[in-house]
Amino acid sequence: MAKQEITIKKPFDSHVHLRRGATLRAVTKYTAERFGRGIIMPNTEPPIDTVEQAAEYKKEILSAVSGHSNILQNVGMSVEQKFEPLMTFYLTKKLSPKDIGKGASGDVCKIYAVKSYPYGATTNSQWGYRNILEAKEVLREMENVGMPLLLHGEVHLNDNNVEEDPYDGEKIFIKEVLPRLLDEYPKLKVSLEHMSTSEAVDFIEKNGKEGRLVATVTPTHLMYDRRQAFSGGYRTLLHMKPLIKKMEDREHVREIVKKGLPFVSAGTDSAPHPESKKFSSCCAFGVFNSPVALELYTQVFDELGCLDKLEGFLSENGPRFFGLKPAEDTITLVKEDWQVTEPIVTDEGVKIWSLCDKQHGLGNEVIHWRLASSL
Ligand code: NCD
Ligand code: ZN
């Protein structure tokens, strides 16, 4: 019997961290093999908050892609046609309305969105505002020029500067911050990133609207809940922000993707960290999943019996929010079991462990779908 397979327009990653230097050179190919374009997260060190920095960062990404000749087998295709990094600004205290104008014009480097990190909540969030509502002038200008705001939607520090319970951060944000933001900026395009709770899902289901309020979903929040995160001990490779939540939350996240809503799309939040930072007394937040993300999304949609919704989620809804057309080229996935058996090693000899790794994952995670081209 012929193997089951699925061909879809080349996916769009609405949320990916590629880092810089040796890590970037090691991880970028996994994204570029699977996704035609990616919204590149700006929480590098230093953060990206000028068009000049964004232009330089984009160049670094493209040169890493061109370094992997297997991705450029198609003669006549430029690096940018194979994988196009779509650059973003970090909403630092330095970012001004003038920067927004420059980014929107695209003269030096086109900026597709601004990402907000709540101060102290996650990796490299030390340059963010405590509360997004404080960034009034920048938000007003974004609303004027139509530049989307990407939200790390968690309250980390409350109005009295006291830390909230990290399991409640998203819930509090949905209840107390997001409605006010939408109210105060009625034309702002907003994306709630990496939904992890029932509250976020319910809010988006009720209020989501193409071109106004959208949301992204990671493979990690679709696949796992706290039972796996604490299975036999705390699972380092599942440690991320927002934290992996309860069974009901995961069920809600699964239910919303099953509905095939036009304002819900894939954002992997692939976030590589060197082994030394992941396996340390203070484990870094971030799940590196680009070698398996597309495969896991497909697996979950297959389990849910909604493979017909996969292309919208992976390849159409994301670009539409950013005013872009879906990709013209396609990708094929085949139903076949495989496992991740090796870490990725940078050219500086540093190991980076992927989600589902046989040794450091849950133990024996078999992935049921794989990229046809990697067979
Ligand atoms: C991200 C990272 O490592 O940059 N980590 C994470 O846990 N998701 C930052 C982020 O998106 O929160
Ligand atoms: Zn992220």
Short mmCIF file of C-alpha atoms in Angstrom, two decimals, residues 88-257:
data_model
loop_
_atom_site.label_atom_id
_atom_site.label_comp_id
_atom_site.label_asym_id
_atom_site.label_seq_id
_atom_site.Cartn_x
_atom_site.Cartn_y
_atom_site.Cartn_z
CA THR A 88 10.75 42.53 13.58
CA PHE A 89 11.54 45.14 16.22
CA TYR A 90 11.78 44.49 19.93
CA LEU A 91 9.57 46.90 21.87
CA THR A 92 12.40 48.32 23.99
CA LYS A 93 12.22 51.62 25.84
CA LYS A 94 14.43 53.05 23.07
CA LEU A 95 12.03 52.20 20.25
CA SER A 96 10.36 55.42 19.06
CA PRO A 97 7.50 56.33 16.72
CA LYS A 98 10.18 57.48 14.26
CA ASP A 99 11.65 53.96 14.18
CA ILE A 100 8.20 52.59 13.40
CA GLY A 101 7.92 54.94 10.43
CA LYS A 102 11.35 53.91 9.16
CA GLY A 103 10.54 50.22 9.56
CA ALA A 104 7.23 50.56 7.78
CA SER A 105 8.81 52.41 4.83
CA GLY A 106 11.21 49.53 4.22
CA ASP A 107 13.91 51.94 2.95
CA VAL A 108 16.70 50.28 4.93
CA CYS A 109 14.94 47.10 6.01
CA LYS A 110 11.25 46.31 5.99
CA ILE A 111 9.95 45.66 9.50
CA TYR A 112 6.87 43.44 9.62
CA ALA A 113 5.91 43.71 13.28
CA VAL A 114 6.92 44.78 16.77
CA LYS A 115 7.28 42.18 19.51
CA SER A 116 6.48 42.95 23.12
CA TYR A 117 8.13 41.01 25.94
CA PRO A 118 6.97 41.66 29.51
CA TYR A 119 9.98 42.71 31.58
CA GLY A 120 11.50 39.72 33.38
CA ALA A 121 9.13 37.06 32.03
CA THR A 122 11.32 35.12 29.63
CA THR A 123 14.65 34.86 27.82
CA ASN A 124 16.13 38.31 27.11
CA SER A 125 13.02 40.12 28.29
CA GLN A 126 15.05 42.59 30.35
CA TRP A 127 14.59 45.31 27.72
CA GLY A 128 10.79 45.08 27.66
CA TYR A 129 8.09 47.17 29.30
CA ARG A 130 6.52 45.80 32.47
CA ASN A 131 3.13 46.52 30.92
CA ILE A 132 2.53 46.95 27.19
CA LEU A 133 0.03 49.76 27.89
CA GLU A 134 2.94 52.01 28.91
CA ALA A 135 4.23 52.18 25.31
CA LYS A 136 1.56 54.67 24.23
CA GLU A 137 3.29 56.71 21.52
CA VAL A 138 4.82 53.74 19.77
CA LEU A 139 1.50 51.87 19.82
CA ARG A 140 -0.31 54.90 18.38
CA GLU A 141 2.17 55.12 15.52
CA MET A 142 1.93 51.37 14.86
CA GLU A 143 -1.81 51.76 14.66
CA ASN A 144 -1.40 54.66 12.21
CA VAL A 145 0.96 52.84 9.86
CA GLY A 146 -0.69 49.41 10.22
CA MET A 147 2.26 47.64 11.81
CA PRO A 148 1.23 44.53 13.78
CA LEU A 149 1.96 44.08 17.47
CA LEU A 150 3.04 40.59 18.53
CA LEU A 151 2.29 39.93 22.16
CA HIS A 152 4.04 37.76 24.62
CA GLY A 153 0.78 37.80 26.53
CA GLU A 154 1.76 37.19 30.14
CA VAL A 155 1.71 39.47 33.15
CA HIS A 156 4.94 38.87 35.01
CA LEU A 157 5.00 41.85 37.38
CA ASN A 158 1.71 43.36 38.53
CA ASP A 159 0.93 47.06 39.05
CA ASN A 160 2.70 46.94 42.40
CA ASN A 161 5.77 45.41 40.78
CA VAL A 162 5.11 42.10 42.51
CA GLU A 163 5.63 38.86 40.60
CA GLU A 164 2.55 36.89 39.62
CA ASP A 165 2.38 33.11 39.72
CA PRO A 166 3.94 32.06 36.39
CA TYR A 167 1.09 29.59 35.75
CA ASP A 168 -1.37 32.50 35.93
CA GLY A 169 0.49 35.09 33.86
CA GLU A 170 -1.40 34.45 30.62
CA LYS A 171 -4.79 34.27 32.30
CA ILE A 172 -4.21 37.63 33.99
CA PHE A 173 -3.06 39.17 30.73
CA ILE A 174 -6.19 37.99 28.94
CA LYS A 175 -8.43 39.30 31.65
CA GLU A 176 -6.77 42.56 32.56
CA VAL A 177 -4.50 43.77 29.78
CA LEU A 178 -5.64 42.55 26.37
CA PRO A 179 -9.20 43.96 26.48
CA ARG A 180 -7.84 47.38 27.47
CA LEU A 181 -5.23 47.30 24.71
CA LEU A 182 -7.85 46.44 22.09
CA ASP A 183 -10.13 49.13 23.44
CA GLU A 184 -7.53 51.87 23.49
CA TYR A 185 -6.15 51.05 20.01
CA PRO A 186 -9.19 50.06 17.95
CA LYS A 187 -7.27 49.77 14.68
CA LEU A 188 -4.09 48.14 15.96
CA LYS A 189 -3.32 44.73 14.43
CA VAL A 190 -2.61 42.37 17.30
CA SER A 191 -1.32 38.81 17.47
CA LEU A 192 -1.49 36.87 20.72
CA GLU A 193 1.51 34.57 20.54
CA HIS A 194 1.81 30.97 21.74
CA MET A 195 -1.63 30.45 23.32
CA SER A 196 -1.29 28.10 26.26
CA THR A 197 -4.50 28.37 28.32
CA SER A 198 -8.23 27.79 27.98
CA GLU A 199 -8.72 31.48 28.80
CA ALA A 200 -6.60 32.61 25.84
CA VAL A 201 -8.33 30.17 23.50
CA ASP A 202 -11.80 31.27 24.62
CA PHE A 203 -10.91 34.92 24.23
CA ILE A 204 -9.56 34.41 20.71
CA GLU A 205 -12.45 32.25 19.66
CA LYS A 206 -14.81 34.97 20.72
CA ASN A 207 -12.90 38.07 19.63
CA GLY A 208 -10.50 36.88 16.91
CA LYS A 209 -10.86 38.66 13.60
CA GLU A 210 -8.77 38.53 10.46
CA GLY A 211 -6.48 41.54 10.16
CA ARG A 212 -7.30 42.73 13.69
CA LEU A 213 -6.82 40.07 16.35
CA VAL A 214 -5.11 36.78 15.57
CA ALA A 215 -3.23 34.14 17.54
CA THR A 216 -0.42 31.65 17.07
CA VAL A 217 -0.01 28.13 18.41
CA THR A 218 3.21 26.20 19.08
CA PRO A 219 3.64 22.47 18.50
CA THR A 220 4.78 22.23 22.11
CA HIS A 221 1.47 23.49 23.56
CA LEU A 222 -0.43 21.21 21.18
CA MET A 223 1.54 18.14 22.11
CA TYR A 224 2.16 18.38 25.85
CA ASP A 225 0.61 19.17 29.20
CA ARG A 226 1.93 19.16 32.75
CA ARG A 227 1.85 15.38 33.00
CA GLN A 228 4.67 15.15 30.48
CA ALA A 229 6.45 18.27 31.73
CA PHE A 230 6.76 16.52 35.13
CA SER A 231 6.99 12.94 33.95
CA GLY A 232 9.58 11.24 36.18
CA GLY A 233 11.12 14.61 37.06
CA TYR A 234 11.07 18.02 35.48
CA ARG A 235 11.58 17.80 31.72
CA THR A 236 14.15 20.37 30.66
CA LEU A 237 13.31 20.13 26.97
CA LEU A 238 9.71 21.17 27.70
CA HIS A 239 10.69 24.20 29.77
CA MET A 240 9.47 27.35 28.09
CA LYS A 241 7.35 30.45 28.53
CA PRO A 242 4.42 30.35 28.56
CA LEU A 243 4.79 27.27 30.76
CA ILE A 244 3.15 24.05 29.57
CA LYS A 245 -0.26 23.96 31.28
CA LYS A 246 -2.96 21.46 32.28
CA MET A 247 -4.66 18.78 30.23
CA GLU A 248 -7.77 20.94 29.76
CA ASP A 249 -5.66 23.77 28.44
CA ARG A 250 -3.99 21.54 25.90
CA GLU A 251 -7.39 20.19 24.88
CA HIS A 252 -8.63 23.74 24.32
CA VAL A 253 -5.60 24.58 22.18
CA ARG A 254 -6.24 21.41 20.15
CA GLU A 255 -9.92 22.24 19.77
CA ILE A 256 -9.28 25.67 18.35
CA VAL A 257 -6.87 24.48 15.65
#
